[in-house]
mmCIF file of C-alpha atoms and ligand atoms in Angstrom:
data_model
loop_
_atom_site.group_PDB
_atom_site.id
_atom_site.type_symbol
_atom_site.label_atom_id
_atom_site.label_comp_id
_atom_site.label_asym_id
_atom_site.label_seq_id
_atom_site.Cartn_x
_atom_site.Cartn_y
_atom_site.Cartn_z
ATOM 1 C CA MET A 1 17.748 -10.761 -15.347
ATOM 2 C CA ILE A 2 16.138 -7.004 -14.754
ATOM 3 C CA ASP A 3 13.483 -7.946 -12.406
ATOM 4 C CA LEU A 4 10.843 -5.677 -11.860
ATOM 5 C CA ARG A 5 7.827 -7.814 -11.742
ATOM 6 C CA SER A 6 7.976 -6.145 -7.949
ATOM 7 C CA ASP A 7 9.283 -3.635 -5.389
ATOM 8 C CA THR A 8 8.808 -6.265 -2.784
ATOM 9 C CA LEU A 9 11.445 -8.363 -5.082
ATOM 10 C CA THR A 10 14.175 -6.134 -3.325
ATOM 11 C CA ARG A 11 17.248 -7.759 -0.946
ATOM 12 C CA PRO A 12 18.026 -6.186 1.940
ATOM 13 C CA THR A 13 21.324 -3.330 1.779
ATOM 14 C CA GLU A 14 24.409 -3.918 3.390
ATOM 15 C CA ALA A 15 23.391 -1.267 6.271
ATOM 16 C CA MET A 16 20.262 -2.663 6.587
ATOM 17 C CA ARG A 17 21.431 -6.041 7.456
ATOM 18 C CA ALA A 18 23.950 -4.054 9.975
ATOM 19 C CA ALA A 19 20.621 -2.267 11.212
ATOM 20 C CA MET A 20 18.663 -5.621 12.011
ATOM 21 C CA ALA A 21 22.143 -7.327 13.266
ATOM 22 C CA ALA A 22 22.641 -4.550 16.384
ATOM 23 C CA ALA A 23 19.426 -4.622 16.972
ATOM 24 C CA GLU A 24 17.938 -4.193 20.395
ATOM 25 C CA VAL A 25 15.318 -7.465 21.179
ATOM 26 C CA GLY A 26 12.722 -8.736 23.428
ATOM 27 C CA ASP A 27 9.883 -10.436 23.840
ATOM 28 C CA ASP A 28 7.408 -8.763 21.696
ATOM 29 C CA VAL A 29 4.026 -10.590 22.798
ATOM 30 C CA TYR A 30 4.970 -9.173 26.229
ATOM 31 C CA GLY A 31 5.560 -5.404 24.251
ATOM 32 C CA GLU A 32 8.773 -5.518 25.868
ATOM 33 C CA ASP A 33 10.387 -5.348 22.028
ATOM 34 C CA PRO A 34 12.485 -1.886 22.286
ATOM 35 C CA THR A 35 12.909 -1.866 18.510
ATOM 36 C CA VAL A 36 9.239 -3.170 17.975
ATOM 37 C CA ASN A 37 8.194 -0.441 19.621
ATOM 38 C CA ALA A 38 9.916 2.299 18.487
ATOM 39 C CA LEU A 39 9.067 1.624 15.224
ATOM 40 C CA GLU A 40 5.450 2.176 16.312
ATOM 41 C CA GLU A 41 6.137 4.896 18.099
ATOM 42 C CA ARG A 42 7.436 6.427 15.430
ATOM 43 C CA VAL A 43 5.312 5.883 12.280
ATOM 44 C CA ALA A 44 2.304 6.589 14.330
ATOM 45 C CA ALA A 45 3.810 9.990 15.300
ATOM 46 C CA LEU A 46 5.270 10.634 11.032
ATOM 47 C CA PHE A 47 1.511 10.291 10.390
ATOM 48 C CA GLY A 48 -0.299 12.127 13.573
ATOM 49 C CA LYS A 49 -1.905 9.185 14.514
ATOM 50 C CA GLU A 50 -2.537 7.614 18.074
ATOM 51 C CA ALA A 51 -0.423 4.679 18.338
ATOM 52 C CA ALA A 52 0.580 1.614 15.527
ATOM 53 C CA VAL A 53 1.177 -1.481 15.429
ATOM 54 C CA PHE A 54 3.276 -3.870 13.360
ATOM 55 C CA THR A 55 2.638 -6.428 11.455
ATOM 56 C CA PRO A 56 4.095 -9.201 8.932
ATOM 57 C CA THR A 57 2.252 -8.796 6.166
ATOM 58 C CA GLY A 58 -0.242 -5.545 4.294
ATOM 59 C CA SER A 59 -2.408 -7.358 3.641
ATOM 60 C CA LEU A 60 -2.494 -7.910 7.745
ATOM 61 C CA ALA A 61 -2.570 -4.456 7.944
ATOM 62 C CA ASN A 62 -5.509 -3.558 5.997
ATOM 63 C CA VAL A 63 -7.053 -6.686 7.142
ATOM 64 C CA LEU A 64 -6.969 -5.455 10.559
ATOM 65 C CA ALA A 65 -7.153 -1.461 9.740
ATOM 66 C CA VAL A 66 -10.546 -2.368 7.717
ATOM 67 C CA ALA A 67 -11.969 -4.761 10.842
ATOM 68 C CA SER A 68 -11.195 -1.202 13.301
ATOM 69 C CA VAL A 69 -13.744 0.332 11.244
ATOM 70 C CA VAL A 70 -16.098 -2.345 9.396
ATOM 71 C CA GLU A 71 -18.530 -5.175 11.938
ATOM 72 C CA PRO A 72 -19.004 -8.284 10.800
ATOM 73 C CA GLY A 73 -21.802 -7.886 7.943
ATOM 74 C CA GLN A 74 -21.453 -4.377 7.255
ATOM 75 C CA GLU A 75 -19.426 -2.812 4.406
ATOM 76 C CA VAL A 76 -16.761 -1.085 2.636
ATOM 77 C CA LEU A 77 -16.692 1.039 -0.030
ATOM 78 C CA CYS A 78 -13.981 0.929 -1.950
ATOM 79 C CA GLU A 79 -12.204 0.714 -6.476
ATOM 80 C CA ALA A 80 -12.795 -2.468 -8.277
ATOM 81 C CA SER A 81 -9.175 -2.718 -8.659
ATOM 82 C CA ALA A 82 -8.112 -1.872 -4.697
ATOM 83 C CA HIS A 83 -5.797 -4.144 -3.311
ATOM 84 C CA ILE A 84 -8.120 -5.567 -0.234
ATOM 85 C CA ALA A 85 -10.956 -6.135 -2.893
ATOM 86 C CA ARG A 86 -8.172 -8.206 -5.656
ATOM 87 C CA ALA A 87 -5.500 -9.128 -4.185
ATOM 88 C CA GLU A 88 -6.019 -10.024 -0.328
ATOM 89 C CA LEU A 89 -8.013 -13.268 -1.140
ATOM 90 C CA GLY A 90 -10.627 -12.451 0.264
ATOM 91 C CA ALA A 91 -9.486 -12.328 3.712
ATOM 92 C CA HIS A 92 -11.896 -9.253 4.939
ATOM 93 C CA GLY A 93 -14.873 -11.726 4.307
ATOM 94 C CA ALA A 94 -13.312 -15.319 5.555
ATOM 95 C CA VAL A 95 -11.819 -13.623 8.160
ATOM 96 C CA THR A 96 -13.349 -10.206 9.421
ATOM 97 C CA GLY A 97 -16.460 -11.230 8.053
ATOM 98 C CA VAL A 98 -17.197 -7.449 6.073
ATOM 99 C CA THR A 99 -18.052 -7.222 2.788
ATOM 100 C CA MET A 100 -17.676 -5.496 0.150
ATOM 101 C CA ARG A 101 -18.588 -2.758 -2.897
ATOM 102 C CA THR A 102 -17.195 -1.156 -5.302
ATOM 103 C CA TRP A 103 -16.781 1.716 -7.605
ATOM 104 C CA ARG A 104 -15.026 1.648 -10.400
ATOM 105 C CA HIS A 105 -12.216 4.990 -11.983
ATOM 106 C CA PRO A 106 -9.290 4.124 -14.234
ATOM 107 C CA SER A 107 -6.913 5.432 -12.014
ATOM 108 C CA GLY A 108 -8.369 3.653 -8.774
ATOM 109 C CA ALA A 109 -9.357 7.055 -7.371
ATOM 110 C CA PRO A 110 -12.347 7.768 -5.388
ATOM 111 C CA ASP A 111 -14.858 8.808 -7.402
ATOM 112 C CA HIS A 112 -17.322 11.099 -5.562
ATOM 113 C CA GLU A 113 -21.076 10.753 -6.995
ATOM 114 C CA GLN A 114 -20.375 6.650 -7.420
ATOM 115 C CA ILE A 115 -20.114 7.014 -4.212
ATOM 116 C CA ALA A 116 -21.962 9.515 -2.861
ATOM 117 C CA ASP A 117 -24.629 6.680 -4.977
ATOM 118 C CA MET A 118 -23.624 3.884 -3.122
ATOM 119 C CA LEU A 119 -23.825 5.482 0.481
ATOM 120 C CA ALA A 120 -26.291 3.690 2.585
ATOM 121 C CA PRO A 121 -24.894 4.107 6.317
ATOM 122 C CA ASP A 122 -28.239 3.398 7.924
ATOM 123 C CA MET A 123 -31.242 1.450 5.843
ATOM 124 C CA GLY A 124 -32.554 -0.384 9.150
ATOM 125 C CA PRO A 125 -32.453 -4.026 8.173
ATOM 126 C CA TYR A 126 -32.996 -3.826 4.678
ATOM 127 C CA PHE A 127 -29.440 -2.785 3.324
ATOM 128 C CA VAL A 128 -26.366 -3.519 4.311
ATOM 129 C CA ALA A 129 -24.768 -0.804 6.362
ATOM 130 C CA THR A 130 -21.761 0.870 4.313
ATOM 131 C CA ALA A 131 -19.344 1.731 7.655
ATOM 132 C CA ALA A 132 -16.498 3.115 5.618
ATOM 133 C CA ILE A 133 -14.438 4.335 2.473
ATOM 134 C CA SER A 134 -11.461 2.485 1.715
ATOM 135 C CA VAL A 135 -8.751 4.463 -0.620
ATOM 136 C CA GLU A 136 -5.524 2.845 -1.688
ATOM 137 C CA ASN A 137 -2.726 5.657 -2.154
ATOM 138 C CA THR A 138 -0.718 4.930 -4.430
ATOM 139 C CA HIS A 139 -2.792 2.700 -5.805
ATOM 140 C CA ASN A 140 -1.282 -0.878 -7.356
ATOM 141 C CA PHE A 141 -2.829 -1.711 -10.010
ATOM 142 C CA ALA A 142 -4.184 1.739 -11.673
ATOM 143 C CA GLY A 143 -0.372 2.441 -12.429
ATOM 144 C CA GLY A 144 0.633 3.661 -8.753
ATOM 145 C CA THR A 145 -1.644 6.405 -8.990
ATOM 146 C CA VAL A 146 -1.805 9.289 -6.367
ATOM 147 C CA THR A 147 -4.865 10.846 -4.941
ATOM 148 C CA ASP A 148 -4.267 14.297 -4.159
ATOM 149 C CA ILE A 149 -5.043 15.161 -1.078
ATOM 150 C CA GLU A 150 -7.923 17.789 -2.056
ATOM 151 C CA ASP A 151 -9.165 14.950 -2.840
ATOM 152 C CA LEU A 152 -8.762 13.200 -0.016
ATOM 153 C CA ARG A 153 -10.350 16.270 2.555
ATOM 154 C CA ARG A 154 -13.291 16.633 0.506
ATOM 155 C CA LEU A 155 -13.698 12.736 0.330
ATOM 156 C CA ARG A 156 -12.906 12.832 4.723
ATOM 157 C CA SER A 157 -15.623 15.616 4.676
ATOM 158 C CA PHE A 158 -17.558 13.754 2.595
ATOM 159 C CA ALA A 159 -17.570 10.431 5.182
ATOM 160 C CA ASP A 160 -18.094 12.699 7.938
ATOM 161 C CA GLU A 161 -21.166 14.311 6.850
ATOM 162 C CA ALA A 162 -22.422 9.997 6.150
ATOM 163 C CA GLY A 163 -20.899 8.973 9.843
ATOM 164 C CA VAL A 164 -18.518 6.132 7.524
ATOM 165 C CA ALA A 165 -15.210 6.056 8.426
ATOM 166 C CA VAL A 166 -12.069 6.265 5.924
ATOM 167 C CA HIS A 167 -10.034 3.343 5.543
ATOM 168 C CA VAL A 168 -6.649 4.380 3.475
ATOM 169 C CA ASP A 169 -4.703 1.236 2.185
ATOM 170 C CA GLY A 170 -0.819 3.314 1.872
ATOM 171 C CA ALA A 171 1.164 0.337 1.299
ATOM 172 C CA ARG A 172 2.907 2.696 -0.989
ATOM 173 C CA LEU A 173 2.118 6.150 0.501
ATOM 174 C CA TRP A 174 5.454 7.059 0.843
ATOM 175 C CA ASN A 175 5.843 6.634 -2.947
ATOM 176 C CA ALA A 176 2.783 9.958 -3.429
ATOM 177 C CA HIS A 177 4.400 11.710 -0.079
ATOM 178 C CA VAL A 178 7.762 11.702 -2.422
ATOM 179 C CA ALA A 179 6.230 12.395 -5.543
ATOM 180 C CA THR A 180 3.646 15.237 -4.335
ATOM 181 C CA SER A 181 5.330 16.456 -1.286
ATOM 182 C CA THR A 182 2.430 16.490 1.039
ATOM 183 C CA PRO A 183 3.196 15.077 4.837
ATOM 184 C CA LEU A 184 2.179 12.139 5.728
ATOM 185 C CA SER A 185 0.854 13.984 8.753
ATOM 186 C CA ALA A 186 -1.751 15.578 5.949
ATOM 187 C CA TYR A 187 -2.387 11.340 4.874
ATOM 188 C CA GLY A 188 -2.956 11.488 8.694
ATOM 189 C CA GLU A 189 -5.618 13.529 9.104
ATOM 190 C CA VAL A 190 -7.799 12.648 6.379
ATOM 191 C CA ALA A 191 -8.163 9.288 7.695
ATOM 192 C CA ASP A 192 -9.317 6.909 10.985
ATOM 193 C CA VAL A 193 -7.553 3.918 10.242
ATOM 194 C CA LEU A 194 -4.421 3.469 7.836
ATOM 195 C CA ALA A 195 -1.738 0.387 6.727
ATOM 196 C CA VAL A 196 1.499 1.290 5.432
ATOM 197 C CA CYS A 197 4.142 -1.185 3.886
ATOM 198 C CA LEU A 198 7.868 -1.742 4.348
ATOM 199 C CA SER A 199 8.496 -4.337 2.561
ATOM 200 C CA LYS A 200 7.907 -2.322 -1.308
ATOM 201 C CA GLY A 201 9.186 0.453 -2.084
ATOM 202 C CA LEU A 202 10.905 1.165 1.044
ATOM 203 C CA GLY A 203 13.333 -2.405 0.847
ATOM 204 C CA ALA A 204 12.266 -3.893 3.957
ATOM 205 C CA PRO A 205 12.676 -7.790 3.608
ATOM 206 C CA VAL A 206 9.497 -7.959 5.992
ATOM 207 C CA GLY A 207 7.269 -5.713 8.023
ATOM 208 C CA SER A 208 3.354 -2.626 7.634
ATOM 209 C CA LEU A 209 1.908 -1.130 10.309
ATOM 210 C CA MET A 210 -1.625 -0.710 11.175
ATOM 211 C CA VAL A 211 -1.433 3.120 12.337
ATOM 212 C CA GLY A 212 -4.875 4.575 14.156
ATOM 213 C CA THR A 213 -6.566 5.544 17.274
ATOM 214 C CA ALA A 214 -4.812 4.121 20.698
ATOM 215 C CA ASP A 215 -8.286 1.721 21.572
ATOM 216 C CA ALA A 216 -8.257 0.021 18.020
ATOM 217 C CA VAL A 217 -4.868 -0.505 17.939
ATOM 218 C CA ALA A 218 -5.458 -2.444 21.353
ATOM 219 C CA THR A 219 -8.231 -4.153 19.943
ATOM 220 C CA ALA A 220 -5.819 -4.843 16.459
ATOM 221 C CA ARG A 221 -3.379 -6.633 18.756
ATOM 222 C CA VAL A 222 -5.952 -8.986 20.075
ATOM 223 C CA ARG A 223 -7.170 -9.765 16.746
ATOM 224 C CA ARG A 224 -2.849 -9.826 15.219
ATOM 225 C CA LYS A 225 -2.294 -12.653 17.956
ATOM 226 C CA ARG A 226 -5.801 -14.907 17.525
ATOM 227 C CA LEU A 227 -4.516 -14.622 13.373
ATOM 228 C CA GLY A 228 -1.098 -16.165 14.541
ATOM 229 C CA GLY A 229 0.284 -13.004 14.167
ATOM 230 C CA GLY A 230 1.567 -12.583 17.454
ATOM 231 C CA MET A 231 6.074 -11.686 17.535
ATOM 232 C CA ARG A 232 8.350 -12.290 19.799
ATOM 233 C CA GLN A 233 11.635 -11.488 19.262
ATOM 234 C CA VAL A 234 11.147 -9.037 16.222
ATOM 235 C CA GLY A 235 13.021 -6.128 16.350
ATOM 236 C CA ILE A 236 15.695 -7.598 13.936
ATOM 237 C CA LEU A 237 12.794 -6.487 11.757
ATOM 238 C CA ALA A 238 11.492 -3.881 12.931
ATOM 239 C CA ALA A 239 14.902 -2.641 12.838
ATOM 240 C CA ALA A 240 14.883 -2.469 8.658
ATOM 241 C CA GLY A 241 11.991 -0.686 9.154
ATOM 242 C CA LEU A 242 13.825 1.957 11.298
ATOM 243 C CA HIS A 243 16.623 2.259 8.185
ATOM 244 C CA ALA A 244 14.008 2.169 5.495
ATOM 245 C CA LEU A 245 12.586 5.558 7.006
ATOM 246 C CA ASP A 246 16.045 6.410 7.779
ATOM 247 C CA HIS A 247 17.466 5.994 4.551
ATOM 248 C CA HIS A 248 14.846 4.918 1.517
ATOM 249 C CA VAL A 249 12.222 7.408 1.450
ATOM 250 C CA GLU A 250 13.245 10.869 0.016
ATOM 251 C CA ARG A 251 15.467 7.971 -2.493
ATOM 252 C CA LEU A 252 11.772 7.070 -3.205
ATOM 253 C CA ALA A 253 11.776 10.228 -6.278
ATOM 254 C CA GLU A 254 15.051 7.996 -8.320
ATOM 255 C CA ASP A 255 12.409 5.506 -8.522
ATOM 256 C CA HIS A 256 9.737 7.366 -10.214
ATOM 257 C CA ALA A 257 11.987 8.682 -12.666
ATOM 258 C CA HIS A 258 12.956 4.884 -14.027
ATOM 259 C CA ALA A 259 9.586 4.286 -14.115
ATOM 260 C CA ARG A 260 8.690 7.066 -15.966
ATOM 261 C CA LEU A 261 11.474 5.782 -18.473
ATOM 262 C CA LEU A 262 9.878 2.825 -18.998
ATOM 263 C CA ALA A 263 6.258 4.593 -19.316
ATOM 264 C CA GLU A 264 7.112 6.377 -22.531
ATOM 265 C CA ALA A 265 9.538 2.856 -23.541
ATOM 266 C CA LEU A 266 5.890 0.610 -22.928
ATOM 267 C CA GLY A 267 3.684 3.646 -24.749
ATOM 268 C CA VAL A 268 2.290 4.701 -21.610
ATOM 269 C CA ASP A 269 2.033 8.264 -21.197
ATOM 270 C CA PRO A 270 4.645 9.316 -18.599
ATOM 271 C CA ALA A 271 2.504 11.845 -16.703
ATOM 272 C CA THR A 272 0.224 9.081 -15.675
ATOM 273 C CA CYS A 273 3.192 7.461 -13.681
ATOM 274 C CA PRO A 274 3.953 10.006 -10.931
ATOM 275 C CA THR A 275 5.316 7.058 -8.603
ATOM 276 C CA ASN A 276 7.652 3.730 -9.930
ATOM 277 C CA ILE A 277 4.646 0.834 -10.748
ATOM 278 C CA VAL A 278 3.185 1.171 -15.003
ATOM 279 C CA VAL A 279 0.744 -0.063 -16.447
ATOM 280 C CA ALA A 280 -0.001 -0.583 -19.876
ATOM 281 C CA GLN A 281 -1.903 -2.634 -22.275
ATOM 282 C CA ARG A 282 -1.313 -5.386 -24.536
ATOM 283 C CA PRO A 283 -3.511 -7.523 -26.879
ATOM 284 C CA ASP A 284 -2.119 -10.746 -25.480
ATOM 285 C CA ALA A 285 -0.620 -9.836 -21.811
ATOM 286 C CA PRO A 286 1.429 -13.225 -20.310
ATOM 287 C CA ALA A 287 2.849 -13.298 -24.473
ATOM 288 C CA PHE A 288 4.422 -9.920 -23.732
ATOM 289 C CA VAL A 289 5.857 -10.799 -20.359
ATOM 290 C CA ALA A 290 7.234 -14.256 -22.205
ATOM 291 C CA ARG A 291 8.769 -12.016 -24.894
ATOM 292 C CA ALA A 292 10.360 -10.026 -22.200
ATOM 293 C CA ALA A 293 11.576 -12.931 -20.317
ATOM 294 C CA GLU A 294 13.505 -13.542 -22.986
ATOM 295 C CA ALA A 295 15.306 -10.679 -23.961
ATOM 296 C CA GLY A 296 16.523 -10.055 -19.712
ATOM 297 C CA VAL A 297 13.384 -8.543 -18.314
ATOM 298 C CA ARG A 298 10.802 -9.707 -16.292
ATOM 299 C CA ILE A 299 7.270 -7.822 -15.810
ATOM 300 C CA SER A 300 4.345 -9.565 -14.611
ATOM 301 C CA ALA A 301 0.710 -9.829 -16.286
ATOM 302 C CA VAL A 302 -1.451 -8.270 -13.726
ATOM 303 C CA GLY A 303 -5.051 -9.525 -16.057
ATOM 304 C CA PRO A 304 -5.090 -11.183 -18.958
ATOM 305 C CA ARG A 305 -4.217 -7.703 -21.356
ATOM 306 C CA THR A 306 -2.742 -5.585 -18.436
ATOM 307 C CA VAL A 307 1.028 -5.647 -18.256
ATOM 308 C CA ARG A 308 2.886 -3.538 -14.943
ATOM 309 C CA ALA A 309 6.800 -3.296 -14.640
ATOM 310 C CA VAL A 310 7.572 -1.527 -11.206
ATOM 311 C CA THR A 311 11.357 0.232 -9.921
ATOM 312 C CA HIS A 312 12.990 -0.580 -6.684
ATOM 313 C CA LEU A 313 15.922 -0.160 -4.473
ATOM 314 C CA ASP A 314 17.640 -3.000 -6.817
ATOM 315 C CA VAL A 315 17.596 -1.034 -9.594
ATOM 316 C CA SER A 316 19.757 0.964 -11.523
ATOM 317 C CA ARG A 317 19.315 4.393 -13.162
ATOM 318 C CA GLY A 318 21.582 2.041 -15.962
ATOM 319 C CA GLN A 319 19.421 -1.193 -15.629
ATOM 320 C CA ALA A 320 16.026 0.721 -16.310
ATOM 321 C CA GLU A 321 17.583 2.405 -19.280
ATOM 322 C CA LYS A 322 18.719 -0.743 -20.508
ATOM 323 C CA ALA A 323 14.896 -1.937 -19.152
ATOM 324 C CA ALA A 324 13.519 0.355 -21.326
ATOM 325 C CA GLY A 325 15.259 -0.287 -24.219
ATOM 326 C CA VAL A 326 14.750 -4.431 -24.238
ATOM 327 C CA LEU A 327 11.074 -2.789 -23.646
ATOM 328 C CA ALA A 328 10.569 -0.458 -26.471
ATOM 329 C CA SER A 329 12.393 -2.906 -28.909
ATOM 330 C CA LEU A 330 8.685 -5.480 -28.322
HETATM 331 C C1 LIG H 401 -1.712 -1.836 -2.565
HETATM 332 C C2 LIG H 401 -1.134 -3.157 -1.507
HETATM 333 N N1 LIG H 401 -1.887 -3.138 -0.191
HETATM 334 C C3 LIG H 401 -1.610 -4.055 0.406
HETATM 335 C C4 LIG H 401 -0.500 -5.363 -0.137
HETATM 336 C C5 LIG H 401 -0.219 -6.077 0.612
HETATM 337 O O1 LIG H 401 0.967 -6.461 1.270
HETATM 338 P P1 LIG H 401 1.489 -7.666 1.412
HETATM 339 O O2 LIG H 401 2.022 -8.401 0.388
HETATM 340 O O3 LIG H 401 3.175 -7.758 1.925
HETATM 341 O O4 LIG H 401 0.829 -8.770 2.298
HETATM 342 C C6 LIG H 401 0.090 -4.734 -1.079
HETATM 343 C C7 LIG H 401 1.019 -5.568 -2.047
HETATM 344 O O5 LIG H 401 2.016 -5.479 -2.917
HETATM 345 C C8 LIG H 401 -0.328 -3.359 -1.979
HETATM 346 O O6 LIG H 401 0.025 -3.630 -3.481
#
């Protein structure tokens, strides 16, 4: 079975397991885990930010990140199929009291005109105050699409003029970085706060980070603990993240090449699939997924008429070619 349901399915490599076993650890709630501290410092520096905080999941990193720029009762604007709107099970409303309004864009990108029409940073006691704009890069449900850095810079100046913050859900920002050669620090410049994951394309078993100012991260540490996310000798997991940063970033280009094979097989223009996710329309997505599974390829239905295939560290070139053959035959 070739499993293309998600890039979260990867299992740690032998070398990653060895790095985990050798990790120096301490109690991270006391700030005394040297491996977690090293990971947080390294990731903050990569994005040119003051600080970062390690979280068990990308969802928690997003909740902490959005809450750092949006107060309860205020709103964040995001694209309609953004992970924060669609797949975090309402956490931003249920847990941190954030409301959302969404724009629509076929590739998940910021639509400046719609955003300008929606923005309401200060309409007194009449309308919810917009406090932030959120961009997902790469965009999961739109098919691993990349928002160009120039587009993000435009959004940044627009947000500055309006006095609102920019949040980047960068669960797969590493993929955008590799696909476009945009420095990670450039992504840091356009965002007030980011969430990045180590457990997707980078192949770590667990782990994400919220990245931002020292003050925002200090508050996020309190909220993380309040929500039960204060972890102890978690350097054992941070070591997997450090190993992934050393060894699994540049190789994402292989996943991107494999995804282009799948795109062609599914009848999708490979030029619209710049990274590791392919989204295709089928009249009956669950039926197509079932037929693919019978033929030895697991993909997902992410909507009634939408299927998704994701390449990752545990899919070799040979497997990608084989899966492409199966999908094309269906
Ligand atoms: C774009 C994006 N953001 C955030 C997340 C949340 O990550 P986690 O599953 O670790 O909570 C995901 C998960 O797939 C994602 O695709």
